[in-house]
JSON list of C-alpha atoms in Angstrom, two decimals:
[
{"chain": "A", "resi": 1, "resn": "UNK", "atom": "CA", "xyz": [88.14, 107.02, 101.23]},
{"chain": "A", "resi": 2, "resn": "UNK", "atom": "CA", "xyz": [86.78, 103.48, 101.55]},
{"chain": "A", "resi": 3, "resn": "UNK", "atom": "CA", "xyz": [86.42, 103.31, 97.76]},
{"chain": "A", "resi": 4, "resn": "UNK", "atom": "CA", "xyz": [90.13, 104.06, 97.20]},
{"chain": "A", "resi": 5, "resn": "UNK", "atom": "CA", "xyz": [91.22, 101.52, 99.83]},
{"chain": "A", "resi": 6, "resn": "UNK", "atom": "CA", "xyz": [88.95, 98.86, 98.29]},
{"chain": "A", "resi": 7, "resn": "UNK", "atom": "CA", "xyz": [90.35, 99.63, 94.84]},
{"chain": "A", "resi": 8, "resn": "UNK", "atom": "CA", "xyz": [93.94, 99.24, 96.11]},
{"chain": "A", "resi": 9, "resn": "UNK", "atom": "CA", "xyz": [93.10, 95.90, 97.77]},
{"chain": "A", "resi": 10, "resn": "UNK", "atom": "CA", "xyz": [91.40, 94.72, 94.57]},
{"chain": "A", "resi": 11, "resn": "UNK", "atom": "CA", "xyz": [94.46, 95.67, 92.48]},
{"chain": "A", "resi": 12, "resn": "UNK", "atom": "CA", "xyz": [96.77, 93.80, 94.88]},
{"chain": "A", "resi": 13, "resn": "UNK", "atom": "CA", "xyz": [94.54, 90.70, 94.73]},
{"chain": "A", "resi": 14, "resn": "UNK", "atom": "CA", "xyz": [94.40, 90.80, 90.92]},
{"chain": "A", "resi": 15, "resn": "UNK", "atom": "CA", "xyz": [98.17, 91.23, 90.75]},
{"chain": "A", "resi": 16, "resn": "UNK", "atom": "CA", "xyz": [98.77, 88.31, 93.14]},
{"chain": "A", "resi": 17, "resn": "UNK", "atom": "CA", "xyz": [96.36, 86.08, 91.21]},
{"chain": "A", "resi": 18, "resn": "UNK", "atom": "CA", "xyz": [97.95, 87.05, 87.88]},
{"chain": "A", "resi": 19, "resn": "UNK", "atom": "CA", "xyz": [101.42, 86.34, 89.23]},
{"chain": "A", "resi": 20, "resn": "UNK", "atom": "CA", "xyz": [100.31, 82.95, 90.59]},
{"chain": "A", "resi": 21, "resn": "UNK", "atom": "CA", "xyz": [98.72, 81.95, 87.26]},
{"chain": "A", "resi": 22, "resn": "UNK", "atom": "CA", "xyz": [101.75, 83.12, 85.30]},
{"chain": "A", "resi": 23, "resn": "UNK", "atom": "CA", "xyz": [104.27, 81.25, 87.46]},
{"chain": "A", "resi": 24, "resn": "UNK", "atom": "CA", "xyz": [102.25, 78.03, 87.64]},
{"chain": "A", "resi": 25, "resn": "UNK", "atom": "CA", "xyz": [100.70, 77.81, 84.19]},
{"chain": "A", "resi": 26, "resn": "UNK", "atom": "CA", "xyz": [102.34, 80.16, 81.71]},
{"chain": "A", "resi": 27, "resn": "UNK", "atom": "CA", "xyz": [105.98, 80.52, 82.75]},
{"chain": "A", "resi": 28, "resn": "UNK", "atom": "CA", "xyz": [108.50, 78.33, 81.02]},
{"chain": "A", "resi": 29, "resn": "UNK", "atom": "CA", "xyz": [111.96, 78.58, 82.57]},
{"chain": "A", "resi": 30, "resn": "UNK", "atom": "CA", "xyz": [114.81, 79.33, 80.19]},
{"chain": "A", "resi": 31, "resn": "UNK", "atom": "CA", "xyz": [116.30, 76.27, 78.55]},
{"chain": "A", "resi": 32, "resn": "UNK", "atom": "CA", "xyz": [119.71, 75.35, 79.87]},
{"chain": "A", "resi": 33, "resn": "UNK", "atom": "CA", "xyz": [122.35, 74.79, 77.21]},
{"chain": "A", "resi": 34, "resn": "UNK", "atom": "CA", "xyz": [123.10, 71.29, 78.48]},
{"chain": "A", "resi": 35, "resn": "UNK", "atom": "CA", "xyz": [119.45, 70.24, 78.17]},
{"chain": "A", "resi": 36, "resn": "UNK", "atom": "CA", "xyz": [119.58, 70.51, 74.38]},
{"chain": "A", "resi": 37, "resn": "UNK", "atom": "CA", "xyz": [123.21, 69.70, 73.68]},
{"chain": "A", "resi": 38, "resn": "UNK", "atom": "CA", "xyz": [123.52, 66.88, 71.11]},
{"chain": "A", "resi": 39, "resn": "UNK", "atom": "CA", "xyz": [119.75, 66.45, 70.84]},
{"chain": "A", "resi": 40, "resn": "UNK", "atom": "CA", "xyz": [118.63, 64.95, 67.54]},
{"chain": "A", "resi": 41, "resn": "UNK", "atom": "CA", "xyz": [116.27, 67.47, 65.95]},
{"chain": "A", "resi": 42, "resn": "UNK", "atom": "CA", "xyz": [114.24, 67.22, 62.73]},
{"chain": "A", "resi": 43, "resn": "UNK", "atom": "CA", "xyz": [113.00, 70.51, 61.30]},
{"chain": "A", "resi": 44, "resn": "UNK", "atom": "CA", "xyz": [110.64, 70.38, 58.32]},
{"chain": "A", "resi": 45, "resn": "UNK", "atom": "CA", "xyz": [110.20, 73.49, 56.21]},
{"chain": "A", "resi": 46, "resn": "UNK", "atom": "CA", "xyz": [113.71, 74.54, 57.20]},
{"chain": "A", "resi": 47, "resn": "UNK", "atom": "CA", "xyz": [114.64, 76.36, 53.99]},
{"chain": "A", "resi": 48, "resn": "UNK", "atom": "CA", "xyz": [113.16, 79.72, 54.99]},
{"chain": "A", "resi": 49, "resn": "UNK", "atom": "CA", "xyz": [111.14, 81.69, 57.50]},
{"chain": "A", "resi": 50, "resn": "UNK", "atom": "CA", "xyz": [110.46, 80.22, 60.92]},
{"chain": "A", "resi": 51, "resn": "UNK", "atom": "CA", "xyz": [112.04, 76.87, 60.01]},
{"chain": "A", "resi": 52, "resn": "UNK", "atom": "CA", "xyz": [115.29, 78.55, 59.00]},
{"chain": "A", "resi": 53, "resn": "UNK", "atom": "CA", "xyz": [115.43, 80.59, 62.21]},
{"chain": "A", "resi": 54, "resn": "UNK", "atom": "CA", "xyz": [114.65, 77.53, 64.34]},
{"chain": "A", "resi": 55, "resn": "UNK", "atom": "CA", "xyz": [117.52, 75.70, 62.65]},
{"chain": "A", "resi": 56, "resn": "UNK", "atom": "CA", "xyz": [119.87, 78.51, 63.64]},
{"chain": "A", "resi": 57, "resn": "UNK", "atom": "CA", "xyz": [118.52, 78.58, 67.19]},
{"chain": "A", "resi": 58, "resn": "UNK", "atom": "CA", "xyz": [118.91, 74.83, 67.71]},
{"chain": "A", "resi": 59, "resn": "UNK", "atom": "CA", "xyz": [122.42, 75.15, 66.25]},
{"chain": "A", "resi": 60, "resn": "UNK", "atom": "CA", "xyz": [123.35, 77.53, 69.05]},
{"chain": "A", "resi": 61, "resn": "UNK", "atom": "CA", "xyz": [122.52, 74.72, 71.47]},
{"chain": "A", "resi": 62, "resn": "UNK", "atom": "CA", "xyz": [124.89, 72.32, 69.65]},
{"chain": "A", "resi": 63, "resn": "UNK", "atom": "CA", "xyz": [122.10, 70.05, 68.41]},
{"chain": "A", "resi": 64, "resn": "UNK", "atom": "CA", "xyz": [122.39, 67.44, 65.68]},
{"chain": "A", "resi": 65, "resn": "UNK", "atom": "CA", "xyz": [120.04, 68.60, 62.94]},
{"chain": "A", "resi": 66, "resn": "UNK", "atom": "CA", "xyz": [118.07, 67.06, 60.12]},
{"chain": "A", "resi": 67, "resn": "UNK", "atom": "CA", "xyz": [116.92, 69.88, 57.86]},
{"chain": "A", "resi": 68, "resn": "UNK", "atom": "CA", "xyz": [114.06, 68.92, 55.56]},
{"chain": "A", "resi": 69, "resn": "UNK", "atom": "CA", "xyz": [112.43, 70.95, 52.78]},
{"chain": "A", "resi": 70, "resn": "UNK", "atom": "CA", "xyz": [111.62, 70.86, 49.10]},
{"chain": "A", "resi": 71, "resn": "UNK", "atom": "CA", "xyz": [114.43, 73.36, 48.38]},
{"chain": "A", "resi": 72, "resn": "UNK", "atom": "CA", "xyz": [117.41, 71.04, 48.90]},
{"chain": "A", "resi": 73, "resn": "UNK", "atom": "CA", "xyz": [119.87, 73.46, 47.25]},
{"chain": "A", "resi": 74, "resn": "UNK", "atom": "CA", "xyz": [118.98, 76.23, 49.72]},
{"chain": "A", "resi": 75, "resn": "UNK", "atom": "CA", "xyz": [119.36, 73.79, 52.61]},
{"chain": "A", "resi": 76, "resn": "UNK", "atom": "CA", "xyz": [122.79, 72.56, 51.52]},
{"chain": "A", "resi": 77, "resn": "UNK", "atom": "CA", "xyz": [124.28, 75.81, 50.21]},
{"chain": "A", "resi": 78, "resn": "UNK", "atom": "CA", "xyz": [123.01, 78.25, 52.82]},
{"chain": "A", "resi": 79, "resn": "UNK", "atom": "CA", "xyz": [121.16, 76.91, 55.86]},
{"chain": "A", "resi": 80, "resn": "UNK", "atom": "CA", "xyz": [123.44, 73.94, 56.66]},
{"chain": "A", "resi": 81, "resn": "UNK", "atom": "CA", "xyz": [126.57, 76.09, 56.35]},
{"chain": "A", "resi": 82, "resn": "UNK", "atom": "CA", "xyz": [125.12, 78.72, 58.68]},
{"chain": "A", "resi": 83, "resn": "UNK", "atom": "CA", "xyz": [124.01, 76.03, 61.15]},
{"chain": "A", "resi": 84, "resn": "UNK", "atom": "CA", "xyz": [127.53, 74.64, 61.34]},
{"chain": "A", "resi": 85, "resn": "UNK", "atom": "CA", "xyz": [128.88, 78.16, 61.89]},
{"chain": "A", "resi": 86, "resn": "UNK", "atom": "CA", "xyz": [126.37, 78.67, 64.72]},
{"chain": "A", "resi": 87, "resn": "UNK", "atom": "CA", "xyz": [127.52, 75.48, 66.47]},
{"chain": "A", "resi": 88, "resn": "UNK", "atom": "CA", "xyz": [125.45, 72.53, 65.25]},
{"chain": "A", "resi": 89, "resn": "UNK", "atom": "CA", "xyz": [127.48, 69.38, 65.86]},
{"chain": "A", "resi": 90, "resn": "UNK", "atom": "CA", "xyz": [126.06, 67.61, 62.79]},
{"chain": "A", "resi": 91, "resn": "UNK", "atom": "CA", "xyz": [123.77, 68.75, 59.97]},
{"chain": "A", "resi": 92, "resn": "UNK", "atom": "CA", "xyz": [122.10, 66.55, 57.36]},
{"chain": "A", "resi": 93, "resn": "UNK", "atom": "CA", "xyz": [119.83, 67.87, 54.60]},
{"chain": "A", "resi": 94, "resn": "UNK", "atom": "CA", "xyz": [116.98, 65.84, 53.15]},
{"chain": "A", "resi": 95, "resn": "UNK", "atom": "CA", "xyz": [114.74, 66.78, 50.24]},
{"chain": "A", "resi": 96, "resn": "UNK", "atom": "CA", "xyz": [111.23, 66.50, 51.62]},
{"chain": "A", "resi": 97, "resn": "UNK", "atom": "CA", "xyz": [107.79, 66.89, 50.06]},
{"chain": "A", "resi": 98, "resn": "UNK", "atom": "CA", "xyz": [105.30, 66.51, 52.89]},
{"chain": "A", "resi": 99, "resn": "UNK", "atom": "CA", "xyz": [102.42, 65.88, 50.51]},
{"chain": "A", "resi": 100, "resn": "UNK", "atom": "CA", "xyz": [103.92, 62.47, 49.71]},
{"chain": "A", "resi": 101, "resn": "UNK", "atom": "CA", "xyz": [103.32, 59.76, 52.31]},
{"chain": "A", "resi": 102, "resn": "UNK", "atom": "CA", "xyz": [106.48, 57.87, 51.39]},
{"chain": "A", "resi": 103, "resn": "UNK", "atom": "CA", "xyz": [108.59, 61.03, 51.83]},
{"chain": "A", "resi": 104, "resn": "UNK", "atom": "CA", "xyz": [107.29, 61.39, 55.41]},
{"chain": "A", "resi": 105, "resn": "UNK", "atom": "CA", "xyz": [108.22, 57.80, 56.21]},
{"chain": "A", "resi": 106, "resn": "UNK", "atom": "CA", "xyz": [111.66, 58.10, 54.55]},
{"chain": "A", "resi": 107, "resn": "UNK", "atom": "CA", "xyz": [112.45, 61.29, 56.47]},
{"chain": "A", "resi": 108, "resn": "UNK", "atom": "CA", "xyz": [112.10, 59.43, 59.75]},
{"chain": "A", "resi": 109, "resn": "UNK", "atom": "CA", "xyz": [113.94, 56.34, 58.48]},
{"chain": "A", "resi": 110, "resn": "UNK", "atom": "CA", "xyz": [116.89, 58.43, 57.26]},
{"chain": "A", "resi": 111, "resn": "UNK", "atom": "CA", "xyz": [117.03, 60.35, 60.54]},
{"chain": "A", "resi": 112, "resn": "UNK", "atom": "CA", "xyz": [117.17, 57.13, 62.54]},
{"chain": "A", "resi": 113, "resn": "UNK", "atom": "CA", "xyz": [119.82, 55.81, 60.13]},
{"chain": "A", "resi": 114, "resn": "UNK", "atom": "CA", "xyz": [121.95, 58.96, 60.59]},
{"chain": "A", "resi": 115, "resn": "UNK", "atom": "CA", "xyz": [121.45, 59.56, 64.33]},
{"chain": "A", "resi": 116, "resn": "UNK", "atom": "CA", "xyz": [119.99, 56.30, 65.74]},
{"chain": "A", "resi": 117, "resn": "UNK", "atom": "CA", "xyz": [116.92, 58.10, 67.06]},
{"chain": "A", "resi": 118, "resn": "UNK", "atom": "CA", "xyz": [114.92, 61.31, 67.34]},
{"chain": "A", "resi": 119, "resn": "UNK", "atom": "CA", "xyz": [114.58, 63.64, 70.32]},
{"chain": "A", "resi": 120, "resn": "UNK", "atom": "CA", "xyz": [112.66, 66.60, 68.87]},
{"chain": "A", "resi": 121, "resn": "UNK", "atom": "CA", "xyz": [110.37, 66.76, 65.84]},
{"chain": "A", "resi": 122, "resn": "UNK", "atom": "CA", "xyz": [109.55, 70.26, 64.56]},
{"chain": "A", "resi": 123, "resn": "UNK", "atom": "CA", "xyz": [106.75, 70.22, 61.98]},
{"chain": "A", "resi": 124, "resn": "UNK", "atom": "CA", "xyz": [106.92, 73.53, 60.16]},
{"chain": "A", "resi": 125, "resn": "UNK", "atom": "CA", "xyz": [106.07, 72.70, 56.53]},
{"chain": "A", "resi": 126, "resn": "UNK", "atom": "CA", "xyz": [103.08, 74.32, 54.86]},
{"chain": "A", "resi": 127, "resn": "UNK", "atom": "CA", "xyz": [101.44, 74.70, 51.50]},
{"chain": "A", "resi": 128, "resn": "UNK", "atom": "CA", "xyz": [99.20, 77.57, 50.50]},
{"chain": "A", "resi": 129, "resn": "UNK", "atom": "CA", "xyz": [96.91, 78.11, 47.55]},
{"chain": "A", "resi": 130, "resn": "UNK", "atom": "CA", "xyz": [95.94, 81.63, 46.67]},
{"chain": "A", "resi": 131, "resn": "UNK", "atom": "CA", "xyz": [92.73, 81.20, 44.69]},
{"chain": "A", "resi": 132, "resn": "UNK", "atom": "CA", "xyz": [89.05, 81.93, 45.23]},
{"chain": "A", "resi": 133, "resn": "UNK", "atom": "CA", "xyz": [87.47, 79.14, 47.21]},
{"chain": "A", "resi": 134, "resn": "UNK", "atom": "CA", "xyz": [84.25, 79.12, 45.21]},
{"chain": "A", "resi": 135, "resn": "UNK", "atom": "CA", "xyz": [85.32, 78.70, 41.61]},
{"chain": "A", "resi": 136, "resn": "UNK", "atom": "CA", "xyz": [83.31, 77.58, 38.63]},
{"chain": "A", "resi": 137, "resn": "UNK", "atom": "CA", "xyz": [86.12, 75.15, 37.88]},
{"chain": "A", "resi": 138, "resn": "UNK", "atom": "CA", "xyz": [85.33, 72.48, 40.48]},
{"chain": "A", "resi": 139, "resn": "UNK", "atom": "CA", "xyz": [88.17, 70.07, 39.54]},
{"chain": "A", "resi": 140, "resn": "UNK", "atom": "CA", "xyz": [90.74, 72.84, 40.12]},
{"chain": "A", "resi": 141, "resn": "UNK", "atom": "CA", "xyz": [89.14, 73.69, 43.45]},
{"chain": "A", "resi": 142, "resn": "UNK", "atom": "CA", "xyz": [89.26, 70.04, 44.56]},
{"chain": "A", "resi": 143, "resn": "UNK", "atom": "CA", "xyz": [92.88, 69.70, 43.39]},
{"chain": "A", "resi": 144, "resn": "UNK", "atom": "CA", "xyz": [93.84, 72.79, 45.39]},
{"chain": "A", "resi": 145, "resn": "UNK", "atom": "CA", "xyz": [92.13, 71.52, 48.54]},
{"chain": "A", "resi": 146, "resn": "UNK", "atom": "CA", "xyz": [93.69, 68.08, 48.14]},
{"chain": "A", "resi": 147, "resn": "UNK", "atom": "CA", "xyz": [97.15, 69.69, 47.90]},
{"chain": "A", "resi": 148, "resn": "UNK", "atom": "CA", "xyz": [96.50, 71.66, 51.08]},
{"chain": "A", "resi": 149, "resn": "UNK", "atom": "CA", "xyz": [95.19, 68.65, 53.01]},
{"chain": "A", "resi": 150, "resn": "UNK", "atom": "CA", "xyz": [97.99, 66.36, 51.82]},
{"chain": "A", "resi": 151, "resn": "UNK", "atom": "CA", "xyz": [100.66, 68.79, 53.01]},
{"chain": "A", "resi": 152, "resn": "UNK", "atom": "CA", "xyz": [99.14, 70.62, 55.96]},
{"chain": "A", "resi": 153, "resn": "UNK", "atom": "CA", "xyz": [97.22, 67.78, 57.56]},
{"chain": "A", "resi": 154, "resn": "UNK", "atom": "CA", "xyz": [98.32, 64.38, 56.30]},
{"chain": "A", "resi": 155, "resn": "UNK", "atom": "CA", "xyz": [101.98, 65.48, 56.07]},
{"chain": "A", "resi": 156, "resn": "UNK", "atom": "CA", "xyz": [101.96, 66.39, 59.76]},
{"chain": "A", "resi": 157, "resn": "UNK", "atom": "CA", "xyz": [100.02, 63.27, 60.68]},
{"chain": "A", "resi": 158, "resn": "UNK", "atom": "CA", "xyz": [102.14, 60.79, 58.69]},
{"chain": "A", "resi": 159, "resn": "UNK", "atom": "CA", "xyz": [105.44, 62.30, 59.83]},
{"chain": "A", "resi": 160, "resn": "UNK", "atom": "CA", "xyz": [104.30, 62.25, 63.46]},
{"chain": "A", "resi": 161, "resn": "UNK", "atom": "CA", "xyz": [103.00, 58.69, 63.28]},
{"chain": "A", "resi": 162, "resn": "UNK", "atom": "CA", "xyz": [106.27, 57.51, 61.72]},
{"chain": "A", "resi": 163, "resn": "UNK", "atom": "CA", "xyz": [108.31, 59.31, 64.39]},
{"chain": "A", "resi": 164, "resn": "UNK", "atom": "CA", "xyz": [106.31, 58.29, 67.48]},
{"chain": "A", "resi": 165, "resn": "UNK", "atom": "CA", "xyz": [108.03, 54.94, 68.15]},
{"chain": "A", "resi": 166, "resn": "UNK", "atom": "CA", "xyz": [111.46, 56.61, 67.98]},
{"chain": "A", "resi": 167, "resn": "UNK", "atom": "CA", "xyz": [110.38, 59.61, 70.06]},
{"chain": "A", "resi": 168, "resn": "UNK", "atom": "CA", "xyz": [108.97, 57.36, 72.78]},
{"chain": "A", "resi": 169, "resn": "UNK", "atom": "CA", "xyz": [112.25, 55.40, 72.92]},
{"chain": "A", "resi": 170, "resn": "UNK", "atom": "CA", "xyz": [114.38, 58.51, 73.36]},
{"chain": "A", "resi": 171, "resn": "UNK", "atom": "CA", "xyz": [112.24, 60.32, 75.93]},
{"chain": "A", "resi": 172, "resn": "UNK", "atom": "CA", "xyz": [112.69, 60.05, 79.69]},
{"chain": "A", "resi": 173, "resn": "UNK", "atom": "CA", "xyz": [110.73, 61.46, 82.62]},
{"chain": "A", "resi": 174, "resn": "UNK", "atom": "CA", "xyz": [113.31, 64.21, 83.13]},
{"chain": "A", "resi": 175, "resn": "UNK", "atom": "CA", "xyz": [113.92, 64.85, 79.43]},
{"chain": "A", "resi": 176, "resn": "UNK", "atom": "CA", "xyz": [110.82, 63.93, 77.42]},
{"chain": "A", "resi": 177, "resn": "UNK", "atom": "CA", "xyz": [110.98, 63.93, 73.65]},
{"chain": "A", "resi": 178, "resn": "UNK", "atom": "CA", "xyz": [109.04, 66.71, 71.95]},
{"chain": "A", "resi": 179, "resn": "UNK", "atom": "CA", "xyz": [106.78, 67.28, 68.97]},
{"chain": "A", "resi": 180, "resn": "UNK", "atom": "CA", "xyz": [106.39, 70.91, 67.94]},
{"chain": "A", "resi": 181, "resn": "UNK", "atom": "CA", "xyz": [103.75, 71.70, 65.31]},
{"chain": "A", "resi": 182, "resn": "UNK", "atom": "CA", "xyz": [103.75, 75.14, 63.73]},
{"chain": "A", "resi": 183, "resn": "UNK", "atom": "CA", "xyz": [100.98, 76.35, 61.48]},
{"chain": "A", "resi": 184, "resn": "UNK", "atom": "CA", "xyz": [99.33, 79.53, 60.29]},
{"chain": "A", "resi": 185, "resn": "UNK", "atom": "CA", "xyz": [96.04, 80.74, 58.87]},
{"chain": "A", "resi": 186, "resn": "UNK", "atom": "CA", "xyz": [97.57, 80.51, 55.39]},
{"chain": "A", "resi": 187, "resn": "UNK", "atom": "CA", "xyz": [98.63, 76.88, 55.82]}
]
């Protein structure tokens, strides 16, 4: 009998501790519509996948979007139209190759030109190379790794560094600006 009572007490303690940790460290309250309304959001890699879905989600909150990807036709002819239908107040599309340092700088400059600032930066671009890592052809292997690093590391870094002054200007204590970096094992 004492064993069952002890087990019940232990379960209650574990539940209470789990609830406390969840509420204080892992629970993010739902975002209020007004918190995101008219926010200036850059989404890289917005032509498909997670980037496309994020563009639609931010549109539902009436954000002003900059959609950036290599596939400019897809952005203009599909994604931007859908974003406007979902409620985005403004949508601009920019052709963007994150492996090019100048493209990262220009993305931020154009955003500031269009919207006079940045509130949220979503870094979602990736490059993948599907090839054996250990190849006899060393120059090809180095070229592949350089492409991956230029896009998946330096592209994130350069875009973030270019955006930081504008993000710090737009953030407040109650509404800080945000940088969201999305990656995967493939990129």
